[in-house]
Amino acid sequence: DDLPFKFDHVLPPATSQEETFEVVALPMIEEMLKGFTGTILCYGQTGSGKTYTMMEPEDEEWFSEDSTVSPHAGIVPRTIQHLLDRKALNKAQENQEGFMIGNVELTIFDIYNKTVR
């Protein structure tokens, strides 16, 4: 039997980290700020780019000296930057948008060979 699968987006291999963040994570982050929960799961075979997509290359720092994310930063550092920017904007606008960023909890699991690390 054929099983149908539905995809919201299929990103080509040359998609930038920034575009991946904007398509995959940003809409969910905005919904989370309204009180919804969200999860991003990367799944695939070894070497397919899951860690790169979520984090960034191992030899790079998440943020540059001017506190901006590096061009190769993945979803996690871009999410942190977005929330910090949003909190600063919120403070500057004295919460005119109707929500306040309070506590944020981020949990990251790396499962390799059926082992959580």
PDB file of N, CA and C in Angstrom, residues 4-5 9 16 22-23 29 46 48 51 54-55 73 77 79-80 83 95 112-113:
ATOM      1  N   PRO A   4       0.489   8.052   1.957  1.00  0.00           N
ATOM      2  CA  PRO A   4       0.711   9.460   1.601  1.00  0.00           C
ATOM      3  C   PRO A   4       1.431  10.210   2.726  1.00  0.00           C
ATOM      4  N   PHE A   5       2.312  11.096   2.352  1.00  0.00           N
ATOM      5  CA  PHE A   5       3.002  11.941   3.309  1.00  0.00           C
ATOM      6  C   PHE A   5       2.765  13.390   2.916  1.00  0.00           C
ATOM      7  N   HIS A   9       7.036  22.032   3.749  1.00  0.00           N
ATOM      8  CA  HIS A   9       8.087  22.601   2.909  1.00  0.00           C
ATOM      9  C   HIS A   9       9.117  21.526   2.600  1.00  0.00           C
ATOM     10  N   SER A  16      20.159  28.302   2.761  1.00  0.00           N
ATOM     11  CA  SER A  16      21.014  28.870   3.814  1.00  0.00           C
ATOM     12  C   SER A  16      20.444  28.549   5.196  1.00  0.00           C
ATOM     13  N   GLU A  22      14.043  30.771   9.034  1.00  0.00           N
ATOM     14  CA  GLU A  22      12.845  31.556   8.735  1.00  0.00           C
ATOM     15  C   GLU A  22      11.668  30.681   8.309  1.00  0.00           C
ATOM     16  N   VAL A  23      11.942  29.594   7.592  1.00  0.00           N
ATOM     17  CA  VAL A  23      10.870  28.724   7.103  1.00  0.00           C
ATOM     18  C   VAL A  23      10.427  27.722   8.174  1.00  0.00           C
ATOM     19  N   ILE A  29       8.137  29.717  16.575  1.00  0.00           N
ATOM     20  CA  ILE A  29       8.552  30.565  17.701  1.00  0.00           C
ATOM     21  C   ILE A  29       7.488  31.630  17.968  1.00  0.00           C
ATOM     22  N   THR A  46      23.220   9.201   9.650  1.00  0.00           N
ATOM     23  CA  THR A  46      24.472   9.819  10.062  1.00  0.00           C
ATOM     24  C   THR A  46      25.082  10.585   8.890  1.00  0.00           C
ATOM     25  N   SER A  48      23.911  13.403   7.581  1.00  0.00           N
ATOM     26  CA  SER A  48      22.947  14.075   6.697  1.00  0.00           C
ATOM     27  C   SER A  48      22.757  15.557   7.024  1.00  0.00           C
ATOM     28  N   THR A  51      22.898  17.907  12.910  1.00  0.00           N
ATOM     29  CA  THR A  51      23.584  18.761  13.893  1.00  0.00           C
ATOM     30  C   THR A  51      23.897  20.111  13.292  1.00  0.00           C
ATOM     31  N   MET A  54      20.660  22.179  13.238  1.00  0.00           N
ATOM     32  CA  MET A  54      20.195  22.617  14.553  1.00  0.00           C
ATOM     33  C   MET A  54      21.200  23.527  15.258  1.00  0.00           C
ATOM     34  N   MET A  55      22.475  23.268  15.096  1.00  0.00           N
ATOM     35  CA  MET A  55      23.498  24.020  15.833  1.00  0.00           C
ATOM     36  C   MET A  55      24.330  24.862  14.863  1.00  0.00           C
ATOM     37  N   ALA A  73      25.229  29.764  11.734  1.00  0.00           N
ATOM     38  CA  ALA A  73      24.489  29.387  12.936  1.00  0.00           C
ATOM     39  C   ALA A  73      23.207  28.675  12.559  1.00  0.00           C
ATOM     40  N   PRO A  77      20.922  28.550  17.924  1.00  0.00           N
ATOM     41  CA  PRO A  77      21.444  29.884  18.214  1.00  0.00           C
ATOM     42  C   PRO A  77      20.590  31.003  17.612  1.00  0.00           C
ATOM     43  N   THR A  79      17.349  30.909  17.283  1.00  0.00           N
ATOM     44  CA  THR A  79      16.184  31.017  18.164  1.00  0.00           C
ATOM     45  C   THR A  79      16.532  31.827  19.408  1.00  0.00           C
ATOM     46  N   ILE A  80      17.676  31.543  19.994  1.00  0.00           N
ATOM     47  CA  ILE A  80      18.123  32.299  21.172  1.00  0.00           C
ATOM     48  C   ILE A  80      18.246  33.777  20.818  1.00  0.00           C
ATOM     49  N   LEU A  83      14.791  35.394  20.381  1.00  0.00           N
ATOM     50  CA  LEU A  83      14.102  35.630  21.659  1.00  0.00           C
ATOM     51  C   LEU A  83      14.717  36.791  22.425  1.00  0.00           C
ATOM     52  N   ASN A  95       5.853  46.628  26.216  1.00  0.00           N
ATOM     53  CA  ASN A  95       4.876  45.553  26.083  1.00  0.00           C
ATOM     54  C   ASN A  95       3.613  45.971  25.341  1.00  0.00           C
ATOM     55  N   TYR A 112      22.100   9.347  19.696  1.00  0.00           N
ATOM     56  CA  TYR A 112      23.012   8.720  18.749  1.00  0.00           C
ATOM     57  C   TYR A 112      23.098   7.237  19.067  1.00  0.00           C
ATOM     58  N   ASN A 113      22.827   6.400  18.103  1.00  0.00           N
ATOM     59  CA  ASN A 113      22.904   4.962  18.269  1.00  0.00           C
ATOM     60  C   ASN A 113      22.053   4.497  19.460  1.00  0.00           C
TER      61      ASN A 113
END
